[in-house]
Amino acid sequence: MIYSQEVENMCPVGQGVHHGCAPIPEEAKWVQAKEVKDISGFTHGIGWCAPQQGACKLTLNVKEGIIQEALVETIGCSGMTHSAAMAAEILPGLTVMEALNTDLVCDAINTAMRELFLQIVYGRSQSAFSEDGLAVGAGLEDLGKGLRSQVGTMYGTLKKGPRYLEMAEGYVNAIALDEEGLIIGYKFVNLGKMTDFIKKGDDPNTAYEKSCGQYGRVADAAKLIDPRTDKEIAK
């Protein structure tokens, strides 16, 4: 250690008021986190890329400083899906410090990692008050049985109004309009369920029918239209 002459010439003065770092809540315990291995928690965070074209939702499950589980969900950028594939390979097994300083390929994923790091080291994790935290695998609960991300895609213009394209329930194949042209419901097909039915042996048409549903006052609609083509659909 090199000290300046000014410091060398100073007389020693005791530091008597420091009683250690403030404890943070981690998995129903109060922890004075001094090393990376002191960090545990399950949490989510959102990141965005420099041109703000795409976004990433990152979920991490950290146990004793090591990332045990990572869920990477992306939207808005086609290349980001491939970056997410690489990040899912990179993250498990790293410490949170290593992950913070690792190129996770995409700006949005790197930004999400930064936001998660801040949450975890400041004790703002989702599992802060959950005894023993959340089991490895908890990240999949956000996806549901079909293991698909919750996606909403809506489009609207001042001249022509809104179009519902994708809801949490699935791909919207028809929107229901009343006599005034207002949306009062929609019909959808759950593509995840449809794929599962086909994998189990159903023919595509049967799988499609079994995966269809509707929401709202579809039965009261003056007409149904395809939100992508505006073609009217028979009720």
Coordinates of N, CA, C and O in Angstrom, one line a residue, residues 110-229:
N110 N -28.0 -7.8 -20.2 CA -27.0 -7.2 -19.3 C -27.7 -6.2 -18.4 O -27.3 -6.2 -17.2
T111 N -28.6 -5.4 -18.9 CA -29.2 -4.4 -18.0 C -30.1 -5.1 -17.0 O -30.2 -4.7 -15.9
A112 N -30.8 -6.1 -17.4 CA -31.6 -6.9 -16.5 C -30.8 -7.5 -15.4 O -31.2 -7.5 -14.2
M113 N -29.6 -8.0 -15.7 CA -28.7 -8.5 -14.7 C -28.3 -7.5 -13.7 O -28.2 -7.7 -12.5
R114 N -28.0 -6.3 -14.2 CA -27.6 -5.2 -13.3 C -28.8 -4.9 -12.3 O -28.6 -4.7 -11.1
E115 N -30.0 -4.8 -12.8 CA -31.2 -4.5 -12.0 C -31.4 -5.6 -10.9 O -31.7 -5.3 -9.8
L116 N -31.2 -6.8 -11.3 CA -31.4 -7.9 -10.4 C -30.3 -7.9 -9.3 O -30.6 -8.2 -8.1
F117 N -29.1 -7.6 -9.7 CA -28.0 -7.5 -8.8 C -28.3 -6.5 -7.7 O -28.1 -6.8 -6.5
L118 N -28.8 -5.4 -8.1 CA -29.1 -4.3 -7.1 C -30.2 -4.8 -6.1 O -30.2 -4.6 -4.9
Q119 N -31.3 -5.5 -6.7 CA -32.3 -6.0 -5.8 C -31.8 -7.0 -4.8 O -32.1 -6.9 -3.6
I120 N -31.0 -7.9 -5.3 CA -30.5 -9.0 -4.4 C -29.6 -8.5 -3.3 O -29.8 -8.8 -2.2
V121 N -28.6 -7.7 -3.7 CA -27.7 -7.2 -2.7 C -28.2 -6.2 -1.7 O -27.6 -6.0 -0.6
Y122 N -29.4 -5.6 -2.1 CA -30.0 -4.7 -1.1 C -31.2 -5.3 -0.4 O -31.9 -4.7 0.3
G123 N -31.3 -6.6 -0.6 CA -32.4 -7.4 0.2 C -33.8 -7.1 -0.3 O -34.7 -7.2 0.5
R124 N -33.9 -6.8 -1.6 CA -35.3 -6.5 -2.2 C -35.8 -7.7 -3.0 O -36.6 -7.5 -3.9
S125 N -35.3 -8.9 -2.7 CA -35.7 -10.1 -3.5 C -37.1 -10.5 -3.2 O -37.7 -10.2 -2.1
Q126 N -37.7 -11.2 -4.1 CA -39.1 -11.7 -3.9 C -39.2 -12.7 -2.7 O -40.2 -12.8 -2.0
S127 N -38.1 -13.4 -2.4 CA -38.0 -14.4 -1.4 C -37.4 -13.9 -0.1 O -37.0 -14.7 0.8
A128 N -37.4 -12.6 0.1 CA -36.7 -12.0 1.2 C -37.3 -12.5 2.6 O -36.6 -12.7 3.5
F129 N -38.6 -12.8 2.6 CA -39.2 -13.2 3.8 C -39.8 -14.6 3.7 O -40.7 -15.0 4.5
S130 N -39.3 -15.4 2.7 CA -39.8 -16.8 2.6 C -38.7 -17.7 3.2 O -37.6 -17.7 2.8
E131 N -39.1 -18.5 4.2 CA -38.2 -19.4 4.9 C -37.6 -20.4 3.9 O -38.3 -21.0 3.2
D132 N -36.3 -20.4 3.9 CA -35.5 -21.2 3.0 C -35.6 -20.8 1.6 O -35.2 -21.6 0.7
G133 N -36.2 -19.7 1.3 CA -36.3 -19.2 -0.1 C -37.3 -20.0 -0.9 O -38.2 -20.7 -0.4
L134 N -37.1 -20.0 -2.2 CA -37.9 -20.7 -3.2 C -37.1 -21.8 -3.8 O -35.9 -21.7 -4.1
A135 N -37.8 -23.0 -4.0 CA -37.1 -24.1 -4.6 C -36.6 -23.8 -6.0 O -37.2 -23.0 -6.7
V136 N -35.5 -24.5 -6.3 CA -35.0 -24.4 -7.7 C -36.1 -25.0 -8.6 O -36.5 -26.1 -8.4
G137 N -36.5 -24.2 -9.6 CA -37.6 -24.6 -10.4 C -38.8 -23.7 -10.3 O -39.7 -23.7 -11.1
A138 N -38.7 -22.8 -9.3 CA -39.8 -21.8 -9.1 C -39.9 -20.8 -10.2 O -41.0 -20.3 -10.5
G139 N -38.8 -20.6 -11.0 CA -38.9 -19.7 -12.1 C -39.9 -20.2 -13.2 O -40.4 -19.4 -13.9
L140 N -40.1 -21.5 -13.3 CA -41.1 -22.0 -14.3 C -42.5 -21.7 -13.9 O -43.4 -21.8 -14.8
E141 N -42.8 -21.3 -12.7 CA -44.2 -21.1 -12.3 C -44.8 -19.9 -13.0 O -46.0 -19.9 -13.3
D142 N -44.0 -19.0 -13.4 CA -44.5 -17.8 -14.2 C -45.0 -18.2 -15.6 O -45.8 -17.5 -16.2
L143 N -44.5 -19.4 -16.1 CA -44.8 -19.8 -17.4 C -46.1 -20.6 -17.5 O -46.6 -20.8 -18.5
G144 N -46.5 -21.2 -16.4 CA -47.6 -22.1 -16.4 C -47.3 -23.5 -16.9 O -46.2 -23.8 -17.3
K145 N -48.4 -24.3 -17.1 CA -48.2 -25.7 -17.5 C -47.6 -25.8 -18.9 O -46.9 -26.8 -19.2
G146 N -47.9 -24.9 -19.8 CA -47.4 -25.0 -21.1 C -45.9 -24.5 -21.3 O -45.4 -24.6 -22.4
L147 N -45.3 -24.0 -20.2 CA -44.0 -23.5 -20.3 C -43.8 -22.5 -21.4 O -42.9 -22.5 -22.2
R148 N -44.7 -21.5 -21.5 CA -44.6 -20.4 -22.5 C -44.8 -19.1 -21.7 O -45.5 -19.0 -20.8
S149 N -44.1 -18.1 -22.2 CA -44.1 -16.8 -21.6 C -45.5 -16.1 -21.7 O -46.2 -16.4 -22.7
Q150 N -45.9 -15.3 -20.7 CA -47.1 -14.6 -20.8 C -46.9 -13.4 -21.8 O -46.0 -12.5 -21.5
V151 N -47.5 -13.4 -22.9 CA -47.3 -12.3 -23.9 C -48.6 -11.6 -24.2 O -49.6 -12.2 -24.4
G152 N -48.5 -10.3 -24.3 CA -49.6 -9.5 -24.8 C -49.2 -8.6 -26.0 O -48.1 -8.0 -25.9
T153 N -49.9 -8.7 -27.1 CA -49.5 -7.9 -28.2 C -50.8 -7.1 -28.7 O -51.7 -7.8 -29.2
M154 N -50.7 -5.8 -28.6 CA -51.9 -5.0 -29.1 C -51.4 -3.9 -30.0 O -50.3 -3.4 -29.9
Y155 N -52.2 -3.5 -31.0 CA -51.8 -2.5 -31.9 C -53.0 -1.6 -32.1 O -54.2 -2.0 -32.1
G156 N -52.8 -0.3 -32.3 CA -53.9 0.6 -32.5 C -53.5 1.9 -33.3 O -52.3 2.3 -33.2
T157 N -54.4 2.4 -34.1 CA -54.1 3.7 -34.7 C -55.3 4.6 -34.5 O -56.4 4.1 -34.2
L158 N -55.1 5.9 -34.5 CA -56.1 6.9 -34.3 C -57.2 6.7 -35.4 O -58.4 6.8 -35.1
K159 N -56.8 6.4 -36.6 CA -57.7 6.4 -37.7 C -58.6 5.1 -37.7 O -59.8 5.1 -37.9
K160 N -58.0 3.9 -37.3 CA -58.7 2.7 -37.4 C -58.9 1.9 -36.1 O -59.5 0.9 -36.1
G161 N -58.4 2.5 -35.0 CA -58.7 1.9 -33.7 C -57.8 0.7 -33.3 O -56.8 0.4 -34.0
P162 N -58.2 0.0 -32.3 CA -57.3 -1.1 -31.7 C -57.5 -2.4 -32.4 O -58.5 -2.7 -33.0
R163 N -56.4 -3.2 -32.3 CA -56.4 -4.6 -32.7 C -55.8 -5.5 -31.6 O -54.6 -5.2 -31.2
Y164 N -56.5 -6.4 -31.1 CA -56.0 -7.3 -30.1 C -55.3 -8.5 -30.9 O -56.0 -9.1 -31.7
L165 N -54.0 -8.7 -30.7 CA -53.3 -9.7 -31.5 C -52.9 -11.0 -30.7 O -53.0 -12.1 -31.2
E166 N -52.6 -10.7 -29.4 CA -52.2 -11.9 -28.6 C -52.5 -11.5 -27.1 O -52.1 -10.4 -26.7
M167 N -53.2 -12.4 -26.5 CA -53.5 -12.3 -25.0 C -52.8 -13.4 -24.3 O -52.2 -14.3 -24.8
A168 N -52.8 -13.3 -22.9 CA -52.2 -14.3 -22.1 C -52.8 -15.7 -22.5 O -52.2 -16.7 -22.4
E169 N -54.1 -15.7 -22.9 CA -54.8 -17.0 -23.2 C -54.3 -17.6 -24.5 O -54.3 -18.8 -24.7
G170 N -53.8 -16.7 -25.4 CA -53.2 -17.2 -26.6 C -53.4 -16.3 -27.8 O -53.6 -15.1 -27.6
Y171 N -53.2 -16.8 -29.0 CA -53.2 -16.1 -30.2 C -54.7 -15.7 -30.5 O -55.6 -16.5 -30.6
V172 N -54.9 -14.4 -30.7 CA -56.3 -13.9 -31.0 C -56.6 -14.1 -32.5 O -55.9 -13.5 -33.3
N173 N -57.6 -14.9 -32.7 CA -58.0 -15.1 -34.1 C -59.3 -14.4 -34.5 O -59.6 -14.4 -35.7
A174 N -59.9 -13.8 -33.6 CA -61.1 -13.0 -33.9 C -61.4 -12.0 -32.8 O -61.3 -12.3 -31.6
I175 N -61.8 -10.8 -33.1 CA -62.3 -9.8 -32.1 C -63.8 -9.6 -32.4 O -64.2 -9.5 -33.6
A176 N -64.5 -9.5 -31.3 CA -66.0 -9.4 -31.4 C -66.3 -7.9 -31.3 O -65.9 -7.2 -30.4
L177 N -67.1 -7.4 -32.2 CA -67.5 -6.0 -32.3 C -69.0 -5.9 -32.1 O -69.8 -6.7 -32.6
D178 N -69.5 -4.8 -31.4 CA -70.9 -4.6 -31.2 C -71.4 -3.7 -32.4 O -70.6 -3.4 -33.3
E179 N -72.6 -3.2 -32.3 CA -73.2 -2.4 -33.4 C -72.4 -1.1 -33.6 O -72.5 -0.6 -34.7
E180 N -71.8 -0.6 -32.6 CA -71.0 0.6 -32.7 C -69.6 0.4 -33.1 O -68.8 1.3 -33.2
G181 N -69.2 -0.9 -33.3 CA -67.8 -1.2 -33.7 C -66.9 -1.3 -32.5 O -65.6 -1.3 -32.7
L182 N -67.4 -1.3 -31.3 CA -66.5 -1.4 -30.1 C -66.2 -2.9 -29.8 O -67.1 -3.8 -30.0
I183 N -65.0 -3.1 -29.3 CA -64.6 -4.5 -29.0 C -65.3 -4.9 -27.7 O -65.3 -4.3 -26.7
I184 N -66.0 -6.1 -27.8 CA -66.7 -6.6 -26.6 C -66.2 -8.0 -26.2 O -66.8 -8.6 -25.3
G185 N -65.3 -8.5 -26.9 CA -64.7 -9.8 -26.6 C -63.8 -10.3 -27.7 O -63.5 -9.6 -28.7
Y186 N -63.3 -11.5 -27.5 CA -62.3 -12.0 -28.5 C -62.3 -13.5 -28.5 O -62.7 -14.1 -27.4
K187 N -61.9 -14.1 -29.6 CA -61.7 -15.6 -29.6 C -60.2 -15.8 -29.8 O -59.5 -15.0 -30.4
F188 N -59.8 -17.0 -29.3 CA -58.3 -17.2 -29.3 C -58.1 -18.7 -29.5 O -58.9 -19.6 -29.2
V189 N -56.8 -19.0 -29.8 CA -56.3 -20.4 -29.8 C -55.0 -20.4 -29.0 O -54.1 -19.6 -29.2
N190 N -55.0 -21.3 -28.1 CA -53.8 -21.5 -27.2 C -52.8 -22.4 -28.0 O -53.0 -23.6 -28.0
L191 N -51.8 -21.8 -28.6 CA -50.9 -22.5 -29.4 C -50.0 -23.5 -28.6 O -49.7 -24.6 -29.2
G192 N -49.8 -23.2 -27.4 CA -49.0 -24.2 -26.6 C -49.8 -25.5 -26.3 O -49.3 -26.6 -26.5
K193 N -51.1 -25.3 -26.0 CA -52.0 -26.5 -25.8 C -52.2 -27.2 -27.1 O -52.2 -28.5 -27.1
M194 N -52.3 -26.5 -28.2 CA -52.5 -27.1 -29.5 C -51.3 -28.0 -29.8 O -51.4 -29.2 -30.2
T195 N -50.1 -27.5 -29.6 CA -48.9 -28.3 -29.8 C -48.8 -29.5 -29.0 O -48.5 -30.6 -29.4
D196 N -49.2 -29.4 -27.7 CA -49.2 -30.5 -26.8 C -50.2 -31.6 -27.2 O -49.9 -32.8 -27.2
F197 N -51.4 -31.2 -27.7 CA -52.4 -32.1 -28.2 C -51.8 -32.9 -29.4 O -52.0 -34.1 -29.5
I198 N -51.2 -32.2 -30.3 CA -50.6 -32.8 -31.5 C -49.5 -33.8 -31.1 O -49.4 -34.9 -31.6
K199 N -48.7 -33.4 -30.1 CA -47.6 -34.3 -29.6 C -48.2 -35.6 -29.0 O -47.6 -36.7 -29.1
K200 N -49.4 -35.5 -28.5 CA -50.1 -36.7 -27.9 C -50.8 -37.5 -28.9 O -51.4 -38.5 -28.5
G201 N -50.9 -37.1 -30.1 CA -51.4 -37.9 -31.2 C -52.7 -37.4 -31.9 O -53.2 -38.0 -32.8
D202 N -53.2 -36.2 -31.4 CA -54.4 -35.6 -32.1 C -54.0 -35.1 -33.5 O -52.9 -34.6 -33.6
D203 N -54.9 -35.2 -34.4 CA -54.6 -34.6 -35.7 C -54.7 -33.1 -35.5 O -55.4 -32.6 -34.6
P204 N -54.1 -32.3 -36.4 CA -54.0 -30.8 -36.2 C -55.4 -30.1 -36.1 O -55.6 -29.2 -35.3
N205 N -56.4 -30.6 -36.9 CA -57.7 -30.0 -36.8 C -58.4 -30.2 -35.5 O -59.0 -29.3 -34.9
T206 N -58.3 -31.4 -35.0 CA -58.9 -31.7 -33.6 C -58.1 -31.0 -32.6 O -58.7 -30.4 -31.6
A207 N -56.8 -30.9 -32.6 CA -56.0 -30.2 -31.7 C -56.4 -28.7 -31.7 O -56.5 -28.1 -30.6
Y208 N -56.6 -28.2 -32.9 CA -57.0 -26.8 -33.0 C -58.3 -26.5 -32.3 O -58.4 -25.5 -31.5
E209 N -59.3 -27.3 -32.6 CA -60.6 -27.1 -32.0 C -60.6 -27.2 -30.4 O -61.2 -26.5 -29.7
K210 N -59.8 -28.2 -29.9 CA -59.7 -28.4 -28.5 C -58.9 -27.2 -27.8 O -59.1 -27.1 -26.6
S211 N -58.2 -26.5 -28.6 CA -57.4 -25.4 -28.0 C -58.0 -24.0 -28.1 O -57.4 -23.0 -27.7
C212 N -59.2 -24.0 -28.7 CA -59.8 -22.7 -28.9 C -60.7 -22.3 -27.7 O -61.2 -23.1 -27.0
G213 N -60.8 -21.0 -27.5 CA -61.7 -20.5 -26.4 C -62.1 -19.1 -26.8 O -61.8 -18.5 -27.8
Q214 N -62.8 -18.5 -25.9 CA -63.3 -17.1 -26.1 C -63.5 -16.4 -24.8 O -63.5 -17.0 -23.7
Y215 N -63.5 -15.1 -24.8 CA -63.6 -14.2 -23.6 C -64.5 -13.1 -24.0 O -64.4 -12.5 -25.0
G216 N -65.3 -12.7 -23.0 CA -66.2 -11.5 -23.2 C -67.6 -11.9 -23.8 O -68.0 -13.1 -23.8
R217 N -68.2 -10.9 -24.4 CA -69.6 -11.1 -24.9 C -69.6 -11.5 -26.4 O -70.2 -10.8 -27.3
V218 N -68.8 -12.5 -26.7 CA -68.7 -12.9 -28.1 C -70.1 -13.3 -28.7 O -70.4 -13.0 -29.9
A219 N -70.9 -13.9 -27.9 CA -72.2 -14.3 -28.5 C -73.1 -13.1 -28.8 O -74.0 -13.3 -29.7
D220 N -72.8 -12.0 -28.2 CA -73.6 -10.8 -28.5 C -73.1 -9.9 -29.6 O -73.6 -8.9 -30.0
A221 N -72.0 -10.4 -30.3 CA -71.3 -9.5 -31.3 C -72.2 -9.3 -32.5 O -72.9 -10.2 -33.0
A222 N -72.1 -8.1 -33.0 CA -72.7 -7.8 -34.3 C -71.9 -8.5 -35.5 O -72.5 -8.9 -36.5
K223 N -70.6 -8.5 -35.3 CA -69.7 -9.2 -36.2 C -68.4 -9.6 -35.6 O -68.0 -9.0 -34.6
L224 N -67.7 -10.6 -36.2 CA -66.4 -11.0 -35.8 C -65.4 -10.6 -36.9 O -65.8 -10.9 -38.1
I225 N -64.3 -10.1 -36.6 CA -63.3 -9.9 -37.6 C -61.9 -10.4 -37.2 O -61.6 -10.5 -36.0
D226 N -61.2 -10.8 -38.2 CA -59.8 -11.3 -38.0 C -59.0 -10.0 -37.7 O -58.9 -9.1 -38.6
P227 N -58.3 -9.8 -36.6 CA -57.6 -8.6 -36.3 C -56.4 -8.4 -37.2 O -55.8 -7.2 -37.2
R228 N -55.9 -9.4 -37.9 CA -54.7 -9.2 -38.8 C -55.1 -8.9 -40.2 O -54.3 -8.3 -40.9
T229 N -56.3 -9.3 -40.6 CA -56.7 -9.1 -42.1 C -57.9 -8.3 -42.2 O -58.2 -7.8 -43.3

